[in-house]
JSON list of C-alpha atoms and ligand atoms in Angstrom, two decimals:
[
{"chain": "A", "resi": 1, "resn": "MET", "atom": "CA", "xyz": [0.18, 0.31, -0.23]},
{"chain": "A", "resi": 2, "resn": "ASN", "atom": "CA", "xyz": [1.33, 3.44, -1.13]},
{"chain": "A", "resi": 3, "resn": "ASN", "atom": "CA", "xyz": [0.57, 6.15, 1.94]},
{"chain": "A", "resi": 4, "resn": "ILE", "atom": "CA", "xyz": [0.73, 9.87, 0.82]},
{"chain": "A", "resi": 5, "resn": "LEU", "atom": "CA", "xyz": [0.27, 12.50, 2.21]},
{"chain": "A", "resi": 6, "resn": "PHE", "atom": "CA", "xyz": [-0.20, 16.00, 1.12]},
{"chain": "A", "resi": 7, "resn": "ILE", "atom": "CA", "xyz": [1.02, 19.23, 2.86]},
{"chain": "A", "resi": 8, "resn": "CYS", "atom": "CA", "xyz": [0.59, 23.01, 2.83]},
{"chain": "A", "resi": 9, "resn": "LEU", "atom": "CA", "xyz": [-0.49, 25.65, 4.91]},
{"chain": "A", "resi": 10, "resn": "GLY", "atom": "CA", "xyz": [-4.03, 25.86, 4.85]},
{"chain": "A", "resi": 11, "resn": "ASN", "atom": "CA", "xyz": [-5.29, 22.45, 3.25]},
{"chain": "A", "resi": 12, "resn": "ILE", "atom": "CA", "xyz": [-7.68, 24.34, 1.42]},
{"chain": "A", "resi": 13, "resn": "CYS", "atom": "CA", "xyz": [-5.70, 25.71, -1.80]},
{"chain": "A", "resi": 14, "resn": "ARG", "atom": "CA", "xyz": [-2.39, 23.46, -2.89]},
{"chain": "A", "resi": 15, "resn": "SER", "atom": "CA", "xyz": [-2.60, 20.06, -1.05]},
{"chain": "A", "resi": 16, "resn": "PRO", "atom": "CA", "xyz": [-6.55, 19.37, -1.71]},
{"chain": "A", "resi": 17, "resn": "LEU", "atom": "CA", "xyz": [-5.65, 19.75, -5.45]},
{"chain": "A", "resi": 18, "resn": "ALA", "atom": "CA", "xyz": [-2.97, 17.36, -5.31]},
{"chain": "A", "resi": 19, "resn": "GLU", "atom": "CA", "xyz": [-4.76, 14.68, -3.05]},
{"chain": "A", "resi": 20, "resn": "GLY", "atom": "CA", "xyz": [-7.43, 14.83, -6.23]},
{"chain": "A", "resi": 21, "resn": "PHE", "atom": "CA", "xyz": [-5.05, 15.14, -8.92]},
{"chain": "A", "resi": 22, "resn": "LEU", "atom": "CA", "xyz": [-3.07, 12.14, -7.90]},
{"chain": "A", "resi": 23, "resn": "GLN", "atom": "CA", "xyz": [-6.43, 10.06, -6.63]},
{"chain": "A", "resi": 24, "resn": "TYR", "atom": "CA", "xyz": [-7.75, 10.84, -10.01]},
{"chain": "A", "resi": 25, "resn": "HIS", "atom": "CA", "xyz": [-4.76, 9.73, -11.68]},
{"chain": "A", "resi": 26, "resn": "VAL", "atom": "CA", "xyz": [-4.72, 5.99, -9.70]},
{"chain": "A", "resi": 27, "resn": "ASN", "atom": "CA", "xyz": [-7.99, 5.80, -10.27]},
{"chain": "A", "resi": 28, "resn": "GLN", "atom": "CA", "xyz": [-8.09, 6.60, -14.37]},
{"chain": "A", "resi": 29, "resn": "ARG", "atom": "CA", "xyz": [-5.37, 3.70, -13.78]},
{"chain": "A", "resi": 30, "resn": "LYS", "atom": "CA", "xyz": [-7.53, 1.54, -11.50]},
{"chain": "A", "resi": 31, "resn": "LEU", "atom": "CA", "xyz": [-5.14, 0.84, -8.92]},
{"chain": "A", "resi": 32, "resn": "GLU", "atom": "CA", "xyz": [-7.24, 2.44, -5.91]},
{"chain": "A", "resi": 33, "resn": "GLY", "atom": "CA", "xyz": [-6.79, -0.30, -3.84]},
{"chain": "A", "resi": 34, "resn": "SER", "atom": "CA", "xyz": [-2.74, 0.42, -4.01]},
{"chain": "A", "resi": 35, "resn": "PHE", "atom": "CA", "xyz": [-3.16, 4.06, -2.41]},
{"chain": "A", "resi": 36, "resn": "ASN", "atom": "CA", "xyz": [-4.20, 5.78, 0.59]},
{"chain": "A", "resi": 37, "resn": "ILE", "atom": "CA", "xyz": [-3.71, 9.43, -0.16]},
{"chain": "A", "resi": 38, "resn": "ASP", "atom": "CA", "xyz": [-4.67, 12.18, 2.02]},
{"chain": "A", "resi": 39, "resn": "SER", "atom": "CA", "xyz": [-3.90, 15.44, 2.98]},
{"chain": "A", "resi": 40, "resn": "ALA", "atom": "CA", "xyz": [-3.41, 17.99, 5.18]},
{"chain": "A", "resi": 41, "resn": "GLY", "atom": "CA", "xyz": [-2.24, 22.06, 6.80]},
{"chain": "A", "resi": 42, "resn": "THR", "atom": "CA", "xyz": [0.61, 22.72, 9.05]},
{"chain": "A", "resi": 43, "resn": "GLY", "atom": "CA", "xyz": [-2.20, 25.58, 10.10]},
{"chain": "A", "resi": 44, "resn": "ASN", "atom": "CA", "xyz": [-5.24, 25.30, 11.83]},
{"chain": "A", "resi": 45, "resn": "TRP", "atom": "CA", "xyz": [-7.70, 28.03, 10.34]},
{"chain": "A", "resi": 46, "resn": "HIS", "atom": "CA", "xyz": [-9.59, 26.25, 8.26]},
{"chain": "A", "resi": 47, "resn": "ILE", "atom": "CA", "xyz": [-10.08, 23.32, 10.09]},
{"chain": "A", "resi": 48, "resn": "GLY", "atom": "CA", "xyz": [-13.68, 21.32, 8.25]},
{"chain": "A", "resi": 49, "resn": "LYS", "atom": "CA", "xyz": [-13.64, 23.91, 5.19]},
{"chain": "A", "resi": 50, "resn": "PRO", "atom": "CA", "xyz": [-14.46, 22.87, 2.17]},
{"chain": "A", "resi": 51, "resn": "PRO", "atom": "CA", "xyz": [-11.04, 23.49, -0.88]},
{"chain": "A", "resi": 52, "resn": "ASP", "atom": "CA", "xyz": [-11.16, 27.71, -1.89]},
{"chain": "A", "resi": 53, "resn": "ARG", "atom": "CA", "xyz": [-13.78, 28.00, -4.61]},
{"chain": "A", "resi": 54, "resn": "ARG", "atom": "CA", "xyz": [-10.88, 28.72, -6.51]},
{"chain": "A", "resi": 55, "resn": "ALA", "atom": "CA", "xyz": [-8.93, 25.27, -6.16]},
{"chain": "A", "resi": 56, "resn": "ILE", "atom": "CA", "xyz": [-12.31, 23.58, -6.93]},
{"chain": "A", "resi": 57, "resn": "ARG", "atom": "CA", "xyz": [-13.21, 25.52, -10.00]},
{"chain": "A", "resi": 58, "resn": "ALA", "atom": "CA", "xyz": [-9.27, 24.73, -11.10]},
{"chain": "A", "resi": 59, "resn": "ALA", "atom": "CA", "xyz": [-9.81, 21.40, -10.88]},
{"chain": "A", "resi": 60, "resn": "ALA", "atom": "CA", "xyz": [-13.13, 21.10, -12.24]},
{"chain": "A", "resi": 61, "resn": "GLU", "atom": "CA", "xyz": [-11.31, 22.08, -15.43]},
{"chain": "A", "resi": 62, "resn": "TYR", "atom": "CA", "xyz": [-9.54, 18.87, -15.43]},
{"chain": "A", "resi": 63, "resn": "GLY", "atom": "CA", "xyz": [-12.55, 16.58, -14.73]},
{"chain": "A", "resi": 64, "resn": "VAL", "atom": "CA", "xyz": [-11.73, 16.33, -10.55]},
{"chain": "A", "resi": 65, "resn": "ASP", "atom": "CA", "xyz": [-13.95, 16.93, -8.36]},
{"chain": "A", "resi": 66, "resn": "ILE", "atom": "CA", "xyz": [-12.33, 18.07, -4.73]},
{"chain": "A", "resi": 67, "resn": "SER", "atom": "CA", "xyz": [-15.62, 19.83, -3.26]},
{"chain": "A", "resi": 68, "resn": "LYS", "atom": "CA", "xyz": [-16.13, 16.76, -0.86]},
{"chain": "A", "resi": 69, "resn": "LEU", "atom": "CA", "xyz": [-12.67, 17.37, 0.83]},
{"chain": "A", "resi": 70, "resn": "ARG", "atom": "CA", "xyz": [-12.83, 18.94, 3.94]},
{"chain": "A", "resi": 71, "resn": "ALA", "atom": "CA", "xyz": [-9.65, 20.57, 5.69]},
{"chain": "A", "resi": 72, "resn": "ARG", "atom": "CA", "xyz": [-7.24, 19.03, 8.39]},
{"chain": "A", "resi": 73, "resn": "GLN", "atom": "CA", "xyz": [-4.39, 19.56, 10.43]},
{"chain": "A", "resi": 74, "resn": "ILE", "atom": "CA", "xyz": [-1.45, 17.31, 10.00]},
{"chain": "A", "resi": 75, "resn": "THR", "atom": "CA", "xyz": [-0.49, 15.26, 13.62]},
{"chain": "A", "resi": 76, "resn": "PRO", "atom": "CA", "xyz": [2.33, 14.19, 15.22]},
{"chain": "A", "resi": 77, "resn": "LYS", "atom": "CA", "xyz": [0.12, 10.21, 14.60]},
{"chain": "A", "resi": 78, "resn": "ASP", "atom": "CA", "xyz": [0.15, 11.29, 10.21]},
{"chain": "A", "resi": 79, "resn": "MET", "atom": "CA", "xyz": [4.25, 11.72, 10.82]},
{"chain": "A", "resi": 80, "resn": "ASP", "atom": "CA", "xyz": [3.78, 7.29, 11.42]},
{"chain": "A", "resi": 81, "resn": "SER", "atom": "CA", "xyz": [0.63, 6.36, 9.65]},
{"chain": "A", "resi": 82, "resn": "PHE", "atom": "CA", "xyz": [1.83, 7.80, 6.19]},
{"chain": "A", "resi": 83, "resn": "ALA", "atom": "CA", "xyz": [5.02, 6.58, 4.61]},
{"chain": "A", "resi": 84, "resn": "LEU", "atom": "CA", "xyz": [5.37, 9.11, 2.11]},
{"chain": "A", "resi": 85, "resn": "VAL", "atom": "CA", "xyz": [4.18, 13.20, 3.26]},
{"chain": "A", "resi": 86, "resn": "ILE", "atom": "CA", "xyz": [4.92, 15.88, 0.48]},
{"chain": "A", "resi": 87, "resn": "ALA", "atom": "CA", "xyz": [5.10, 19.45, 1.06]},
{"chain": "A", "resi": 88, "resn": "MET", "atom": "CA", "xyz": [4.09, 21.83, -1.22]},
{"chain": "A", "resi": 89, "resn": "ASP", "atom": "CA", "xyz": [6.87, 24.77, -0.41]},
{"chain": "A", "resi": 90, "resn": "ARG", "atom": "CA", "xyz": [9.95, 24.78, 1.56]},
{"chain": "A", "resi": 91, "resn": "ASN", "atom": "CA", "xyz": [8.47, 26.80, 4.37]},
{"chain": "A", "resi": 92, "resn": "ASN", "atom": "CA", "xyz": [6.29, 23.11, 4.53]},
{"chain": "A", "resi": 93, "resn": "LEU", "atom": "CA", "xyz": [9.04, 21.24, 4.45]},
{"chain": "A", "resi": 94, "resn": "SER", "atom": "CA", "xyz": [10.96, 22.79, 7.47]},
{"chain": "A", "resi": 95, "resn": "ASP", "atom": "CA", "xyz": [7.29, 22.82, 9.70]},
{"chain": "A", "resi": 96, "resn": "LEU", "atom": "CA", "xyz": [7.37, 18.77, 8.69]},
{"chain": "A", "resi": 97, "resn": "GLN", "atom": "CA", "xyz": [10.94, 18.14, 9.37]},
{"chain": "A", "resi": 98, "resn": "LEU", "atom": "CA", "xyz": [10.55, 19.72, 13.00]},
{"chain": "A", "resi": 99, "resn": "LEU", "atom": "CA", "xyz": [7.38, 17.75, 13.58]},
{"chain": "A", "resi": 100, "resn": "ARG", "atom": "CA", "xyz": [9.25, 15.00, 12.82]},
{"chain": "A", "resi": 101, "resn": "ASN", "atom": "CA", "xyz": [12.36, 15.71, 15.18]},
{"chain": "A", "resi": 102, "resn": "ASN", "atom": "CA", "xyz": [9.85, 15.89, 17.71]},
{"chain": "A", "resi": 103, "resn": "THR", "atom": "CA", "xyz": [8.46, 12.51, 16.82]},
{"chain": "A", "resi": 104, "resn": "ASN", "atom": "CA", "xyz": [10.74, 10.42, 16.10]},
{"chain": "A", "resi": 105, "resn": "ALA", "atom": "CA", "xyz": [9.26, 8.83, 13.03]},
{"chain": "A", "resi": 106, "resn": "GLY", "atom": "CA", "xyz": [9.99, 7.01, 10.47]},
{"chain": "A", "resi": 107, "resn": "CYS", "atom": "CA", "xyz": [7.93, 8.90, 7.19]},
{"chain": "A", "resi": 108, "resn": "GLN", "atom": "CA", "xyz": [9.96, 10.24, 4.22]},
{"chain": "A", "resi": 109, "resn": "ILE", "atom": "CA", "xyz": [9.18, 13.89, 4.01]},
{"chain": "A", "resi": 110, "resn": "GLU", "atom": "CA", "xyz": [10.21, 15.68, -0.14]},
{"chain": "A", "resi": 111, "resn": "LEU", "atom": "CA", "xyz": [8.90, 18.32, -1.60]},
{"chain": "A", "resi": 112, "resn": "LEU", "atom": "CA", "xyz": [6.38, 17.71, -4.51]},
{"chain": "A", "resi": 113, "resn": "SER", "atom": "CA", "xyz": [8.54, 18.98, -7.06]},
{"chain": "A", "resi": 114, "resn": "GLU", "atom": "CA", "xyz": [11.49, 16.63, -6.77]},
{"chain": "A", "resi": 115, "resn": "SER", "atom": "CA", "xyz": [9.07, 14.28, -8.61]},
{"chain": "A", "resi": 116, "resn": "SER", "atom": "CA", "xyz": [8.49, 17.11, -11.19]},
{"chain": "A", "resi": 117, "resn": "LEU", "atom": "CA", "xyz": [10.60, 17.18, -14.69]},
{"chain": "A", "resi": 118, "resn": "GLU", "atom": "CA", "xyz": [9.64, 21.02, -14.29]},
{"chain": "A", "resi": 119, "resn": "PRO", "atom": "CA", "xyz": [13.20, 23.08, -14.76]},
{"chain": "A", "resi": 120, "resn": "GLY", "atom": "CA", "xyz": [13.51, 25.86, -12.04]},
{"chain": "A", "resi": 121, "resn": "PHE", "atom": "CA", "xyz": [10.58, 24.16, -10.37]},
{"chain": "A", "resi": 122, "resn": "ILE", "atom": "CA", "xyz": [11.70, 24.42, -6.17]},
{"chain": "A", "resi": 123, "resn": "ASP", "atom": "CA", "xyz": [8.20, 25.46, -4.31]},
{"chain": "A", "resi": 124, "resn": "VAL", "atom": "CA", "xyz": [4.65, 25.80, -5.60]},
{"chain": "A", "resi": 125, "resn": "PRO", "atom": "CA", "xyz": [3.60, 28.98, -4.98]},
{"chain": "A", "resi": 126, "resn": "ASP", "atom": "CA", "xyz": [0.39, 30.20, -2.72]},
{"chain": "A", "resi": 127, "resn": "PRO", "atom": "CA", "xyz": [-2.18, 31.23, -5.10]},
{"chain": "A", "resi": 128, "resn": "TRP", "atom": "CA", "xyz": [-4.26, 32.12, -1.88]},
{"chain": "A", "resi": 129, "resn": "TYR", "atom": "CA", "xyz": [-3.69, 36.12, -2.40]},
{"chain": "A", "resi": 130, "resn": "GLY", "atom": "CA", "xyz": [-4.02, 35.57, -6.00]},
{"chain": "A", "resi": 131, "resn": "ASP", "atom": "CA", "xyz": [-5.94, 35.86, -8.81]},
{"chain": "A", "resi": 132, "resn": "TYR", "atom": "CA", "xyz": [-7.93, 32.37, -10.68]},
{"chain": "A", "resi": 133, "resn": "LYS", "atom": "CA", "xyz": [-5.15, 32.58, -13.31]},
{"chain": "A", "resi": 134, "resn": "ASP", "atom": "CA", "xyz": [-2.70, 31.60, -10.57]},
{"chain": "A", "resi": 135, "resn": "PHE", "atom": "CA", "xyz": [-4.59, 29.44, -9.32]},
{"chain": "A", "resi": 136, "resn": "GLN", "atom": "CA", "xyz": [-4.79, 27.61, -13.06]},
{"chain": "A", "resi": 137, "resn": "SER", "atom": "CA", "xyz": [-1.23, 28.36, -12.97]},
{"chain": "A", "resi": 138, "resn": "VAL", "atom": "CA", "xyz": [-0.42, 25.71, -10.02]},
{"chain": "A", "resi": 139, "resn": "ALA", "atom": "CA", "xyz": [-3.68, 23.46, -10.73]},
{"chain": "A", "resi": 140, "resn": "ARG", "atom": "CA", "xyz": [-1.60, 22.69, -13.89]},
{"chain": "A", "resi": 141, "resn": "GLN", "atom": "CA", "xyz": [2.41, 22.57, -11.77]},
{"chain": "A", "resi": 142, "resn": "ILE", "atom": "CA", "xyz": [0.67, 20.06, -9.54]},
{"chain": "A", "resi": 143, "resn": "ASP", "atom": "CA", "xyz": [-1.19, 17.76, -12.30]},
{"chain": "A", "resi": 144, "resn": "SER", "atom": "CA", "xyz": [2.11, 17.68, -13.94]},
{"chain": "A", "resi": 145, "resn": "ALA", "atom": "CA", "xyz": [3.94, 16.97, -10.72]},
{"chain": "A", "resi": 146, "resn": "CYS", "atom": "CA", "xyz": [1.91, 14.29, -9.68]},
{"chain": "A", "resi": 147, "resn": "CYS", "atom": "CA", "xyz": [1.53, 12.35, -12.82]},
{"chain": "A", "resi": 148, "resn": "SER", "atom": "CA", "xyz": [5.43, 12.49, -12.33]},
{"chain": "A", "resi": 149, "resn": "LEU", "atom": "CA", "xyz": [5.01, 11.28, -9.19]},
{"chain": "A", "resi": 150, "resn": "LEU", "atom": "CA", "xyz": [2.65, 7.99, -9.89]},
{"chain": "A", "resi": 151, "resn": "GLU", "atom": "CA", "xyz": [4.95, 6.90, -12.61]},
{"chain": "A", "resi": 152, "resn": "LYS", "atom": "CA", "xyz": [7.78, 6.91, -10.06]},
{"chain": "A", "resi": 153, "resn": "LEU", "atom": "CA", "xyz": [5.81, 5.07, -7.28]},
{"chain": "A", "resi": 154, "resn": "ILE", "atom": "CA", "xyz": [4.72, 2.60, -9.64]},
{"chain": "A", "resi": 155, "resn": "GLN", "atom": "CA", "xyz": [7.99, 1.90, -11.12]},
{"chain": "A", "resi": 156, "resn": "ASP", "atom": "CA", "xyz": [9.93, 1.51, -7.54]},
{"chain": "A", "resi": 157, "resn": "ASP", "atom": "CA", "xyz": [6.68, -0.72, -6.44]},
{"chain": "B", "resi": 201, "resn": "4NP", "atom": "P1", "xyz": [-3.14, 26.41, 1.09]},
{"chain": "B", "resi": 201, "resn": "4NP", "atom": "O1", "xyz": [-3.17, 28.01, 1.05]},
{"chain": "B", "resi": 201, "resn": "4NP", "atom": "O2", "xyz": [-1.60, 26.90, 1.95]},
{"chain": "B", "resi": 201, "resn": "4NP", "atom": "O3", "xyz": [-2.42, 25.88, -0.29]},
{"chain": "B", "resi": 201, "resn": "4NP", "atom": "O4", "xyz": [-3.67, 25.90, 1.33]},
{"chain": "B", "resi": 201, "resn": "4NP", "atom": "C1", "xyz": [-3.38, 29.02, 1.58]},
{"chain": "B", "resi": 201, "resn": "4NP", "atom": "C2", "xyz": [-4.65, 29.19, 2.07]},
{"chain": "B", "resi": 201, "resn": "4NP", "atom": "C3", "xyz": [-5.15, 30.44, 3.41]},
{"chain": "B", "resi": 201, "resn": "4NP", "atom": "C4", "xyz": [-3.96, 30.95, 3.79]},
{"chain": "B", "resi": 201, "resn": "4NP", "atom": "C5", "xyz": [-2.55, 30.46, 3.45]},
{"chain": "B", "resi": 201, "resn": "4NP", "atom": "C6", "xyz": [-2.43, 29.60, 2.23]},
{"chain": "B", "resi": 201, "resn": "4NP", "atom": "N1", "xyz": [-4.50, 31.76, 5.46]},
{"chain": "B", "resi": 201, "resn": "4NP", "atom": "O5", "xyz": [-3.62, 32.17, 5.53]},
{"chain": "B", "resi": 201, "resn": "4NP", "atom": "O6", "xyz": [-5.25, 31.60, 5.69]}
]
């Protein structure tokens, strides 16, 4: 089983997009039985809320429905339950490293961009203060990285 947790700050823009896109590609390949995919935020401001409506709309352009997802905050237990924890940006990554140091959990932590072939891509920029075009750009970047991530995970299995 591939246990994968995507992390951003609020869990209402970037990480729900990553969860939705990876799940979509997994479903397309009929690999649902081999993947457990979730997302969470390092912050607690939006717990229980659906994704930002601009993220919902950007995902819908790809035929992906993320409207039923609800935001939650990462817990120390997540660092044990998920083998692979994927951060959207370097701020999320350093928060995760601190959390793991406090729990001694054995999960692997990496940046989403490590799975991407896109030159110069390090952080998925936070689109929260941007406009809809920023959400479209982030959605495209995340979708492409999730495709590459899935290829990598299938090869490693
Ligand atoms: P996300 O975007 O981390 O991609 O979900 C954000 C959403 C909300 C806030 C920051 C980032 N906020 O400050 O409330």
